Amino acid sequence: MRKRDTIVRYTAPERINHWVTAFCFVLASVSGLGFFFPSFNWLMNILGTPQLARILHPFVGVVMFASFIIMFFRYWHHNLINRDDIFWAKNIQKIIVNEEVGDTGRYNFGQKCVFWAAIILLVLLLVSGIIMWRPWLAPYFSIPTIRLAIMLHSFAAVGLIVVIMVHIYAALWVKGTITAMVEGWVTKTWAERHHPRWYREVRSKSEKEAE
């Protein structure tokens, strides 16, 4: 692939940020499933031993949240809903058969939904996790509050797992997406087809810098 036929979609710091978040998600979700389902207790060994998992799980969760917050401040302005997103959503039947619609910017409506759902669920996980974090923070809260936090934490965790599964499926479905997050680049043809407005913005910026 010739360099002039490609566009940088994610820089090295952006990719590292993404994969740190993803790695922490795997550790937290797998160990969390081990806590939630007795038959899955063996999954806690992902963090060493069940005892060690109970200590490390909340710390991994905090690192994941902090890493995603960095992503949030990087990308929130690219994920604001606009008129083109409404058009995209109304034509979801075309999207399902892999037909692109609308003048999509850096992210389409589906990607934006994943982004906002993830940040909302992560905030719920952080707040509920702090309340139930033994032995340091839980003693400051009443038993009914802790029980409510455990239930909220469980629902939010399941919700986030579903959201990330959708995210992974979409990344595998659209050829070139994984390459963008692993190597950082996409072809100009890919960008023009899937994110035409973003492609024009990048091209315009490149032309101005060349002047």
XYZ file of N, CA, C and O in Angstrom:
844
model
N 0.845 -1.194 0.000
C 0.000 0.000 0.000
C 0.882 1.248 0.000
O 1.707 1.428 0.896
N 0.736 2.096 -1.020
C 1.535 3.307 -1.096
C 1.055 4.315 -0.058
O -0.136 4.488 0.157
N 2.003 5.025 0.547
C 1.692 5.942 1.637
C 0.736 7.030 1.189
O -0.129 7.481 1.953
N 0.865 7.499 -0.074
C 0.002 8.591 -0.537
C -1.452 8.155 -0.724
O -2.332 8.996 -0.887
N -1.693 6.834 -0.694
C -3.057 6.322 -0.839
C -3.731 6.089 0.507
O -4.838 5.565 0.569
N -3.054 6.459 1.605
C -3.596 6.218 2.937
C -3.770 7.507 3.722
O -3.190 8.545 3.383
N -4.580 7.426 4.789
C -4.828 8.552 5.688
C -4.639 8.048 7.115
O -5.076 6.944 7.445
N -4.002 8.861 7.942
C -3.861 8.504 9.355
C -5.208 8.706 10.040
O -5.765 9.796 10.019
N -5.716 7.642 10.622
C -6.984 7.738 11.356
C -6.742 7.802 12.866
O -7.449 8.508 13.577
N -5.766 7.047 13.344
C -5.438 7.076 14.769
C -3.925 7.147 14.950
O -3.196 6.342 14.377
N -3.470 8.087 15.764
C -2.050 8.207 16.063
C -1.647 7.121 17.052
O -2.509 6.458 17.652
N -0.356 6.950 17.266
C 0.133 5.932 18.201
C -0.413 6.147 19.620
O -0.874 5.182 20.252
N -0.399 7.381 20.170
C -0.981 7.569 21.512
C -2.465 7.208 21.582
O -2.924 6.653 22.592
N -3.206 7.492 20.517
C -4.625 7.145 20.492
C -4.819 5.635 20.501
O -5.697 5.114 21.194
N -4.006 4.933 19.752
C -4.119 3.475 19.686
C -3.726 2.838 21.011
O -4.372 1.893 21.463
N -2.673 3.356 21.626
C -2.256 2.825 22.931
C -3.359 3.043 23.954
O -3.680 2.144 24.745
N -3.943 4.230 23.943
C -5.050 4.564 24.838
C -6.203 3.573 24.670
O -6.768 3.056 25.648
N -6.547 3.279 23.418
C -7.641 2.356 23.117
C -7.344 0.957 23.642
O -8.188 0.322 24.277
N -6.121 0.461 23.387
C -5.808 -0.920 23.756
C -5.594 -1.086 25.255
O -5.852 -2.169 25.793
N -5.160 -0.033 25.940
C -5.099 -0.097 27.410
C -6.503 -0.243 27.971
O -6.763 -1.071 28.862
N -7.433 0.547 27.429
C -8.832 0.455 27.853
C -9.396 -0.926 27.575
O -10.064 -1.527 28.420
N -9.120 -1.445 26.379
C -9.634 -2.763 25.986
C -9.060 -3.871 26.872
O -9.792 -4.784 27.291
N -7.768 -3.803 27.168
C -7.120 -4.808 28.008
C -7.717 -4.810 29.410
O -8.028 -5.870 29.973
N -7.912 -3.624 29.968
C -8.504 -3.515 31.300
C -9.950 -4.017 31.292
O -10.403 -4.648 32.260
N -10.669 -3.748 30.197
C -12.046 -4.226 30.087
C -12.099 -5.750 30.146
O -12.947 -6.327 30.834
N -11.200 -6.407 29.427
C -11.172 -7.876 29.422
C -10.911 -8.403 30.828
O -11.611 -9.308 31.313
N -9.910 -7.847 31.501
C -9.572 -8.298 32.851
C -10.734 -8.071 33.821
O -11.085 -8.952 34.614
N -11.344 -6.875 33.753
C -12.421 -6.541 34.683
C -13.687 -7.349 34.400
O -14.340 -7.844 35.327
N -14.040 -7.488 33.123
C -15.281 -8.193 32.790
C -15.180 -9.695 33.070
O -16.108 -10.297 33.615
N -14.036 -10.300 32.721
C -13.870 -11.737 32.938
C -13.845 -12.058 34.428
O -14.522 -12.982 34.902
N -13.074 -11.298 35.204
C -13.034 -11.534 36.652
C -14.384 -11.223 37.286
O -14.818 -11.908 38.216
N -15.075 -10.209 36.768
C -16.400 -9.857 37.286
C -17.414 -10.963 37.065
O -18.256 -11.235 37.929
N -17.343 -11.605 35.901
C -18.244 -12.736 35.639
C -17.965 -13.871 36.617
O -18.876 -14.596 37.022
N -16.699 -14.011 36.999
C -16.340 -15.019 37.989
C -16.961 -14.733 39.345
O -17.360 -15.653 40.071
N -17.069 -13.459 39.711
C -17.724 -13.078 40.972
C -19.225 -13.346 40.914
O -19.833 -13.795 41.879
N -19.813 -13.043 39.748
C -21.264 -13.039 39.612
C -21.865 -14.440 39.520
O -22.928 -14.708 40.068
N -21.178 -15.333 38.796
C -21.690 -16.686 38.587
C -20.777 -17.697 39.292
O -19.615 -17.831 38.898
N -21.259 -18.402 40.286
C -20.440 -19.389 40.999
C -19.783 -20.417 40.080
O -18.646 -20.832 40.316
N -20.497 -20.814 39.030
C -19.934 -21.811 38.109
C -18.779 -21.246 37.282
O -18.037 -21.997 36.649
N -18.645 -19.913 37.300
C -17.565 -19.267 36.553
C -16.453 -18.765 37.478
O -15.651 -17.928 37.073
N -16.409 -19.272 38.702
C -15.387 -18.821 39.656
C -13.971 -18.956 39.100
O -13.086 -18.161 39.432
N -13.760 -19.960 38.257
C -12.434 -20.195 37.693
C -11.953 -19.029 36.823
O -10.746 -18.855 36.605
N -12.888 -18.204 36.354
C -12.500 -17.062 35.530
C -11.701 -16.027 36.324
O -10.956 -15.225 35.738
N -11.862 -16.055 37.645
C -11.127 -15.095 38.466
C -9.628 -15.329 38.405
O -8.837 -14.453 38.773
N -9.222 -16.504 37.927
C -7.796 -16.806 37.818
C -7.098 -15.940 36.778
O -5.866 -15.950 36.687
N -7.872 -15.193 35.990
C -7.268 -14.283 35.010
C -6.415 -13.228 35.707
O -5.494 -12.674 35.129
N -6.732 -12.955 36.974
C -5.948 -12.002 37.762
C -5.056 -12.700 38.787
O -4.625 -12.094 39.762
N -4.792 -13.987 38.554
C -3.891 -14.741 39.425
C -4.612 -15.810 40.212
O -4.568 -16.990 39.890
N -5.301 -15.399 41.268
C -6.093 -16.295 42.105
C -7.399 -15.587 42.445
O -7.499 -14.359 42.315
N -8.422 -16.315 42.888
C -9.681 -15.658 43.284
C -9.473 -14.583 44.353
O -10.093 -13.515 44.298
N -8.595 -14.860 45.303
C -8.336 -13.886 46.365
C -7.679 -12.624 45.805
O -8.041 -11.493 46.160
N -6.717 -12.832 44.912
C -6.039 -11.696 44.303
C -6.985 -10.917 43.385
O -6.916 -9.684 43.295
N -7.883 -11.657 42.721
C -8.842 -11.005 41.829
C -9.746 -10.043 42.595
O -10.076 -8.959 42.102
N -10.142 -10.423 43.798
C -11.010 -9.564 44.610
C -10.293 -8.265 45.002
O -10.928 -7.227 45.177
N -8.987 -8.335 45.115
C -8.212 -7.134 45.447
C -7.977 -6.281 44.200
O -8.140 -5.054 44.228
N -7.602 -6.939 43.101
C -7.196 -6.218 41.895
C -8.355 -5.729 41.035
O -8.216 -4.713 40.333
N -9.479 -6.433 41.050
C -10.609 -6.089 40.181
C -10.997 -4.606 40.251
O -11.110 -3.953 39.198
N -11.214 -4.035 41.431
C -11.592 -2.623 41.476
C -10.502 -1.682 40.973
O -10.807 -0.651 40.355
N -9.231 -2.040 41.194
C -8.135 -1.194 40.700
C -8.082 -1.217 39.174
O -7.851 -0.182 38.533
N -8.293 -2.402 38.605
C -8.336 -2.525 37.145
C -9.496 -1.685 36.599
O -9.360 -1.005 35.574
N -10.627 -1.722 37.299
C -11.781 -0.936 36.885
C -11.500 0.555 36.890
O -11.915 1.286 35.973
N -10.783 1.031 37.906
C -10.435 2.448 37.992
C -9.494 2.842 36.854
O -9.650 3.907 36.243
N -8.518 1.989 36.546
C -7.598 2.260 35.440
C -8.369 2.314 34.120
O -8.129 3.186 33.278
N -9.310 1.380 33.931
C -10.123 1.366 32.728
C -10.924 2.653 32.604
O -10.994 3.259 31.525
N -11.519 3.093 33.695
C -12.303 4.327 33.675
C -11.415 5.519 33.339
O -11.772 6.353 32.501
N -10.251 5.606 33.981
C -9.339 6.716 33.735
C -8.878 6.734 32.279
O -8.798 7.804 31.647
N -8.593 5.559 31.724
C -8.155 5.463 30.337
C -9.273 5.890 29.385
O -9.029 6.594 28.393
N -10.512 5.474 29.702
C -11.625 5.858 28.827
C -11.912 7.352 28.938
O -12.339 7.970 27.957
N -11.692 7.944 30.104
C -11.909 9.382 30.257
C -10.971 10.158 29.328
O -11.351 11.189 28.754
N -9.743 9.657 29.182
C -8.814 10.282 28.229
C -9.396 10.209 26.821
O -9.371 11.184 26.058
N -9.955 9.033 26.475
C -10.606 8.875 25.173
C -11.794 9.802 25.050
O -12.044 10.379 23.982
N -12.531 9.959 26.140
C -13.708 10.831 26.123
C -13.325 12.258 25.741
O -13.950 12.872 24.872
N -12.282 12.776 26.367
C -11.875 14.147 26.065
C -11.238 14.276 24.685
O -11.251 15.357 24.090
N -10.717 13.179 24.158
C -10.186 13.193 22.797
C -11.296 13.285 21.754
O -11.160 13.979 20.743
N -12.400 12.545 22.023
C -13.364 12.310 20.954
C -14.780 12.847 21.180
O -15.625 12.705 20.295
N -15.068 13.448 22.323
C -16.461 13.806 22.598
C -17.032 14.731 21.529
O -18.202 14.606 21.140
N -16.211 15.659 21.041
C -16.724 16.621 20.057
C -16.980 15.981 18.688
O -17.711 16.544 17.870
N -16.398 14.808 18.459
C -16.681 14.078 17.216
C -17.947 13.235 17.348
O -18.426 12.684 16.350
N -18.459 13.112 18.562
C -19.590 12.221 18.817
C -20.881 12.948 19.172
O -21.821 12.341 19.672
N -20.928 14.231 18.899
C -22.161 14.986 19.108
C -23.162 14.626 18.012
O -22.806 14.524 16.834
N -24.416 14.446 18.390
C -25.447 14.038 17.430
C -25.840 15.228 16.560
O -26.056 16.339 17.062
N -25.947 14.997 15.252
C -26.366 16.052 14.323
C -27.419 15.530 13.348
O -27.857 14.381 13.442
N -27.797 16.372 12.418
C -28.868 16.028 11.478
C -28.514 14.830 10.610
O -29.372 14.001 10.288
N -27.256 14.716 10.226
C -26.834 13.581 9.397
C -27.016 12.249 10.135
O -27.292 11.221 9.516
N -26.871 12.278 11.470
C -27.048 11.058 12.259
C -28.501 10.601 12.257
O -28.790 9.401 12.239
N -29.418 11.558 12.283
C -30.846 11.217 12.231
C -31.176 10.557 10.896
O -31.906 9.547 10.838
N -30.599 11.099 9.828
C -30.793 10.506 8.497
C -30.222 9.096 8.462
O -30.817 8.178 7.904
N -29.040 8.903 9.069
C -28.394 7.589 9.134
C -29.296 6.599 9.866
O -29.491 5.467 9.416
N -29.851 7.031 11.000
C -30.699 6.149 11.804
C -31.981 5.771 11.057
O -32.460 4.635 11.165
N -32.540 6.703 10.303
C -33.767 6.435 9.559
C -33.535 5.457 8.414
O -34.486 4.843 7.915
N -32.302 5.313 8.008
C -31.971 4.406 6.909
C -31.170 3.198 7.388
O -30.337 2.659 6.663
N -31.462 2.774 8.611
C -30.721 1.670 9.211
C -30.840 0.388 8.408
O -29.935 -0.454 8.406
N -31.966 0.218 7.681
C -32.138 -0.990 6.878
C -31.091 -1.082 5.770
O -30.686 -2.185 5.373
N -30.622 0.052 5.281
C -29.569 0.057 4.266
C -28.210 -0.243 4.906
O -27.369 -0.908 4.297
N -28.015 0.254 6.120
C -26.763 0.005 6.833
C -26.586 -1.484 7.088
O -25.486 -2.029 6.991
N -27.703 -2.158 7.413
C -27.661 -3.579 7.727
C -27.140 -4.408 6.549
O -26.463 -5.423 6.735
N -27.433 -3.959 5.326
C -26.963 -4.684 4.136
C -25.657 -4.075 3.609
O -25.299 -4.231 2.448
N -24.957 -3.348 4.505
C -23.625 -2.801 4.208
C -23.646 -1.725 3.122
O -22.707 -1.602 2.330
N -24.716 -0.924 3.103
C -24.791 0.201 2.174
C -24.641 1.499 2.977
O -25.381 1.736 3.925
N -23.682 2.314 2.614
C -23.444 3.557 3.344
C -24.462 4.624 2.939
O -24.826 4.732 1.765
N -24.916 5.399 3.916
C -25.878 6.480 3.650
C -25.430 7.730 4.405
O -24.755 7.663 5.427
N -25.835 8.884 3.874
C -25.580 10.145 4.564
C -24.160 10.649 4.421
O -23.281 9.982 3.872
N -23.953 11.851 4.923
C -22.649 12.502 4.867
C -21.980 12.350 6.236
O -21.963 13.275 7.050
N -21.440 11.169 6.497
C -20.905 10.816 7.809
C -19.580 11.494 8.095
O -18.696 11.544 7.237
N -19.442 11.986 9.325
C -18.191 12.591 9.764
C -17.226 11.532 10.259
O -17.221 10.408 9.759
N -16.440 11.857 11.274
C -15.447 10.896 11.756
C -16.106 9.638 12.292
O -15.566 8.539 12.163
N -17.286 9.778 12.900
C -18.003 8.622 13.429
C -19.456 8.659 12.989
O -20.062 9.733 12.909
N -20.021 7.472 12.719
C -21.434 7.414 12.345
C -22.306 7.323 13.603
O -21.798 7.245 14.723
N -23.607 7.318 13.399
C -24.544 7.349 14.524
C -24.390 6.126 15.418
O -24.476 6.220 16.642
N -24.152 4.959 14.810
C -23.975 3.735 15.600
C -22.760 3.833 16.505
O -22.811 3.455 17.679
N -21.663 4.341 15.966
C -20.451 4.503 16.763
C -20.652 5.511 17.893
O -20.133 5.344 18.995
N -21.412 6.554 17.603
C -21.694 7.566 18.620
C -22.538 6.982 19.749
O -22.309 7.295 20.929
N -23.483 6.126 19.407
C -24.313 5.481 20.435
C -23.458 4.606 21.346
O -23.647 4.600 22.573
N -22.513 3.874 20.750
C -21.606 3.041 21.541
C -20.772 3.911 22.472
O -20.590 3.598 23.659
N -20.283 5.032 21.963
C -19.447 5.943 22.746
C -20.197 6.472 23.965
O -19.701 6.393 25.100
N -21.400 7.002 23.753
C -22.154 7.591 24.869
C -22.669 6.529 25.836
O -22.710 6.749 27.051
N -23.050 5.376 25.307
C -23.494 4.286 26.186
C -22.346 3.831 27.068
O -22.525 3.579 28.268
N -21.148 3.733 26.496
C -19.980 3.293 27.257
C -19.649 4.264 28.385
O -19.393 3.839 29.521
N -19.674 5.555 28.127
C -19.319 6.516 29.173
C -20.367 6.532 30.277
O -20.038 6.611 31.465
N -21.644 6.420 29.920
C -22.707 6.391 30.930
C -22.571 5.160 31.817
O -22.633 5.234 33.053
N -22.365 3.999 31.188
C -22.244 2.750 31.945
C -20.980 2.730 32.803
O -20.990 2.219 33.925
N -19.902 3.309 32.302
C -18.664 3.352 33.078
C -18.797 4.257 34.304
O -18.252 3.958 35.374
N -19.525 5.353 34.158
C -19.774 6.227 35.315
C -20.584 5.478 36.368
O -20.282 5.539 37.574
N -21.610 4.738 35.921
C -22.420 3.942 36.856
C -21.570 2.873 37.542
O -21.714 2.624 38.746
N -20.690 2.240 36.767
C -19.809 1.220 37.339
C -18.856 1.824 38.363
O -18.602 1.232 39.421
N -18.321 3.003 38.066
C -17.391 3.639 38.987
C -18.083 4.016 40.298
O -17.591 3.693 41.386
N -19.236 4.673 40.195
C -19.956 5.121 41.391
C -20.393 3.937 42.247
O -20.164 3.904 43.461
N -20.999 2.934 41.606
C -21.462 1.761 42.358
C -20.280 0.967 42.909
O -20.336 0.421 44.013
N -19.175 0.927 42.145
C -17.991 0.200 42.601
C -17.365 0.843 43.824
O -16.895 0.140 44.730
N -17.359 2.167 43.863
C -16.819 2.873 45.027
C -17.643 2.549 46.278
O -17.087 2.313 47.357
N -18.956 2.517 46.114
C -19.837 2.254 47.260
C -19.623 0.855 47.830
O -19.664 0.653 49.053
N -19.358 -0.121 46.961
C -19.233 -1.514 47.419
C -17.781 -1.964 47.587
O -17.509 -3.140 47.822
N -16.828 -1.031 47.527
C -15.405 -1.363 47.563
C -14.960 -1.662 48.996
O -14.741 -0.778 49.804
N -14.804 -2.942 49.280
C -14.322 -3.379 50.594
C -12.815 -3.628 50.522
O -12.315 -4.054 49.486
N -12.121 -3.372 51.609
C -12.595 -2.953 52.935
C -12.527 -1.444 53.155
O -12.815 -0.970 54.241
N -12.134 -0.684 52.117
C -11.824 0.723 52.340
C -13.033 1.658 52.345
O -13.167 2.503 53.230
N -13.920 1.530 51.362
C -14.980 2.529 51.206
C -16.366 2.050 51.613
O -17.199 2.853 52.029
N -16.617 0.765 51.482
C -17.943 0.234 51.804
C -18.413 0.551 53.225
O -19.611 0.805 53.433
N -17.540 0.565 54.232
C -17.995 0.855 55.604
C -18.651 2.222 55.770
O -19.351 2.464 56.759
N -18.434 3.124 54.834
C -19.020 4.459 54.922
C -20.467 4.502 54.436
O -21.120 5.550 54.506
N -20.969 3.375 53.904
C -22.318 3.346 53.350
C -23.170 2.314 54.086
O -22.657 1.336 54.635
N -24.482 2.549 54.066
C -25.405 1.628 54.737
C -25.544 0.344 53.929
O -25.263 0.309 52.720
N -25.998 -0.717 54.579
C -26.197 -2.008 53.908
C -27.179 -1.894 52.742
O -26.906 -2.413 51.648
N -28.354 -1.230 52.910
C -29.272 -1.094 51.768
C -28.625 -0.371 50.582
O -28.867 -0.726 49.421
N -27.795 0.642 50.873
C -27.119 1.373 49.795
C -26.133 0.467 49.068
O -26.041 0.494 47.834
N -25.418 -0.349 49.822
C -24.460 -1.278 49.217
C -25.181 -2.317 48.360
O -24.731 -2.651 47.255
N -26.310 -2.801 48.854
C -27.086 -3.792 48.077
C -27.566 -3.176 46.762
O -27.522 -3.820 45.702
N -28.023 -1.930 46.825
C -28.465 -1.237 45.617
C -27.291 -1.040 44.659
O -27.432 -1.211 43.437
N -26.128 -0.724 45.221
C -24.936 -0.524 44.401
C -24.520 -1.824 43.709
O -24.118 -1.810 42.539
N -24.617 -2.938 44.428
C -24.270 -4.233 43.833
C -25.186 -4.552 42.645
O -24.721 -5.004 41.591
N -26.480 -4.284 42.819
C -27.426 -4.539 41.732
C -27.147 -3.620 40.537
O -27.121 -4.067 39.381
N -26.895 -2.329 40.824
C -26.599 -1.372 39.763
C -25.304 -1.749 39.045
O -25.221 -1.682 37.807
N -24.311 -2.157 39.811
C -23.022 -2.548 39.238
C -23.190 -3.746 38.303
O -22.596 -3.779 37.213
N -24.001 -4.695 38.712
C -24.216 -5.897 37.908
C -24.909 -5.574 36.591
O -24.481 -6.022 35.520
N -25.982 -4.773 36.656
C -26.710 -4.406 35.438
C -25.837 -3.569 34.504
O -25.857 -3.760 33.278
N -25.087 -2.632 35.074
C -24.222 -1.784 34.255
C -23.114 -2.607 33.598
O -22.746 -2.361 32.443
N -22.587 -3.591 34.328
C -21.533 -4.451 33.787
C -22.051 -5.266 32.605
O -21.395 -5.353 31.561
N -23.224 -5.853 32.767
C -23.828 -6.624 31.667
C -24.086 -5.711 30.470
O -23.819 -6.073 29.319
N -24.589 -4.514 30.747
C -24.851 -3.549 29.681
C -23.587 -3.185 28.928
O -23.576 -3.129 27.690
N -22.484 -2.957 29.663
C -21.230 -2.591 29.013
C -20.673 -3.746 28.189
O -20.149 -3.531 27.088
N -20.800 -4.965 28.703
C -20.340 -6.130 27.939
C -21.091 -6.241 26.616
O -20.493 -6.497 25.561
N -22.403 -6.019 26.649
C -23.208 -6.061 25.420
C -22.772 -4.963 24.461
O -22.610 -5.192 23.250
N -22.569 -3.760 24.978
C -22.150 -2.630 24.143
C -20.806 -2.918 23.480
O -20.624 -2.669 22.275
N -19.861 -3.462 24.235
C -18.538 -3.757 23.674
C -18.619 -4.897 22.664
O -17.889 -4.904 21.657
N -19.509 -5.856 22.886
C -19.699 -6.932 21.902
C -20.210 -6.363 20.580
O -19.774 -6.779 19.499
N -21.129 -5.406 20.663
C -21.627 -4.737 19.453
C -20.487 -3.984 18.782
O -20.341 -4.005 17.550
N -19.674 -3.313 19.587
C -18.524 -2.559 19.076
C -17.553 -3.480 18.337
O -17.088 -3.152 17.232
N -17.250 -4.626 18.918
C -16.334 -5.581 18.296
C -16.928 -6.139 17.008
O -16.236 -6.253 15.980
N -18.214 -6.486 17.056
C -18.868 -7.031 15.858
C -18.825 -6.028 14.709
O -18.509 -6.383 13.562
N -19.134 -4.763 15.016
C -19.129 -3.726 13.983
C -17.729 -3.527 13.412
O -17.561 -3.320 12.199
N -16.718 -3.604 14.281
C -15.336 -3.439 13.829
C -14.920 -4.572 12.892
O -14.197 -4.354 11.920
N -15.377 -5.776 13.186
C -15.068 -6.925 12.328
C -15.876 -6.884 11.030
O -15.419 -7.338 9.977
N -17.089 -6.340 11.120
C -17.996 -6.302 9.977
C -17.485 -5.343 8.898
O -17.513 -5.650 7.714
N -17.006 -4.180 9.309
C -16.534 -3.180 8.347
C -15.039 -3.394 8.117
O -14.215 -3.051 8.963
N -14.705 -3.974 6.989
C -13.317 -4.279 6.662
C -12.472 -3.008 6.667
O -12.851 -2.000 6.082
N -11.340 -3.069 7.333
C -10.450 -1.916 7.406
C -10.453 -1.241 8.762
O -9.514 -0.514 9.102
N -11.511 -1.502 9.556
C -11.615 -0.863 10.865
C -10.548 -1.375 11.832
O -9.938 -0.592 12.571
N -10.317 -2.686 11.842
C -9.313 -3.260 12.734
C -7.919 -2.751 12.360
O -7.107 -2.405 13.236
N -7.647 -2.669 11.069
C -6.360 -2.153 10.608
C -6.135 -0.733 11.116
O -5.029 -0.366 11.526
N -7.206 0.063 11.107
C -7.109 1.450 11.564
C -6.678 1.521 13.022
O -5.860 2.374 13.401
N -7.200 0.628 13.861
C -6.883 0.681 15.279
C -5.581 -0.051 15.615
O -4.970 0.215 16.644
N -5.140 -0.943 14.747
C -3.882 -1.659 14.992
C -2.700 -0.900 14.381
O -1.670 -0.688 15.036
N -2.844 -0.479 13.122
C -1.739 0.177 12.419
C -1.910 1.686 12.302
O -0.944 2.398 12.009
N -3.138 2.175 12.470
C -3.358 3.614 12.500
C -3.817 4.257 11.212
O -4.211 5.422 11.206
N -3.806 3.498 10.105
C -4.149 4.121 8.835
C -5.348 3.452 8.159
O -5.704 2.315 8.483
N -5.969 4.191 7.244
C -7.025 3.651 6.376
C -6.729 4.140 4.966
O -5.999 5.117 4.780
N -7.288 3.470 3.989
C -7.119 3.936 2.615
C -8.034 5.124 2.370
O -9.056 5.294 3.049
N -7.681 5.941 1.398
C -8.524 7.092 1.052
C -9.881 6.619 0.536
O -10.901 7.259 0.792
N -9.869 5.490 -0.164
C -11.133 4.926 -0.677
C -12.045 4.532 0.477
O -13.251 4.801 0.455
N -11.476 3.909 1.509
C -12.243 3.514 2.697
C -12.826 4.739 3.388
O -14.000 4.767 3.749
N -11.992 5.744 3.569
C -12.435 6.966 4.251
C -13.543 7.662 3.473
O -14.543 8.097 4.055
N -13.389 7.745 2.150
C -14.390 8.442 1.328
C -15.710 7.689 1.307
O -16.778 8.293 1.241
N -15.645 6.372 1.408
C -16.877 5.577 1.375
C -17.603 5.588 2.713
O -18.808 5.803 2.771
N -16.875 5.354 3.801
C -17.507 5.187 5.107
C -17.661 6.489 5.893
O -18.595 6.620 6.688
N -16.755 7.431 5.683
C -16.797 8.694 6.443
C -16.472 9.851 5.508
O -15.433 10.515 5.663
N -17.344 10.137 4.529
C -17.042 11.131 3.488
C -16.771 12.544 4.018
O -15.868 13.218 3.519
N -17.532 13.005 5.001
C -17.317 14.364 5.517
C -15.959 14.451 6.222
O -15.245 15.441 6.085
N -15.632 13.412 6.991
C -14.329 13.374 7.652
C -13.214 13.340 6.618
O -12.188 14.026 6.783
N -13.397 12.602 5.544
C -12.395 12.517 4.485
C -12.150 13.891 3.863
O -10.998 14.301 3.659
N -13.236 14.630 3.604
C -13.090 15.968 3.020
C -12.368 16.908 3.983
O -11.546 17.732 3.577
N -12.681 16.789 5.261
C -12.038 17.646 6.265
C -10.536 17.367 6.334
O -9.732 18.302 6.404
N -10.160 16.093 6.326
C -8.741 15.716 6.379
C -8.034 16.175 5.109
O -6.910 16.722 5.173
N -8.667 15.993 3.968
C -8.059 16.395 2.694
C -7.880 17.907 2.627
O -6.835 18.405 2.179
N -8.901 18.636 3.100
C -8.828 20.105 3.093
C -7.699 20.595 4.002
O -6.939 21.503 3.642
N -7.573 19.982 5.179
C -6.512 20.362 6.111
C -5.141 20.062 5.519
O -4.194 20.858 5.648
N -5.034 18.918 4.838
C -3.771 18.526 4.222
C -3.374 19.491 3.109
O -2.200 19.858 2.970
N -4.360 19.927 2.327
C -4.094 20.848 1.225
C -3.653 22.211 1.754
O -2.762 22.854 1.168
N -4.249 22.657 2.862
C -3.866 23.950 3.443
C -2.443 23.898 3.994
O -1.689 24.860 3.883
N -2.092 22.752 4.604
C -0.738 22.610 5.148
C 0.313 22.541 4.054
O 1.478 22.918 4.253
N -0.114 22.075 2.852
C 0.817 21.939 1.738
C 1.070 23.277 1.042
O 2.034 23.425 0.294
N 0.167 24.245 1.254
C 0.291 25.539 0.597
C 1.449 26.365 1.171
O 1.770 26.290 2.321
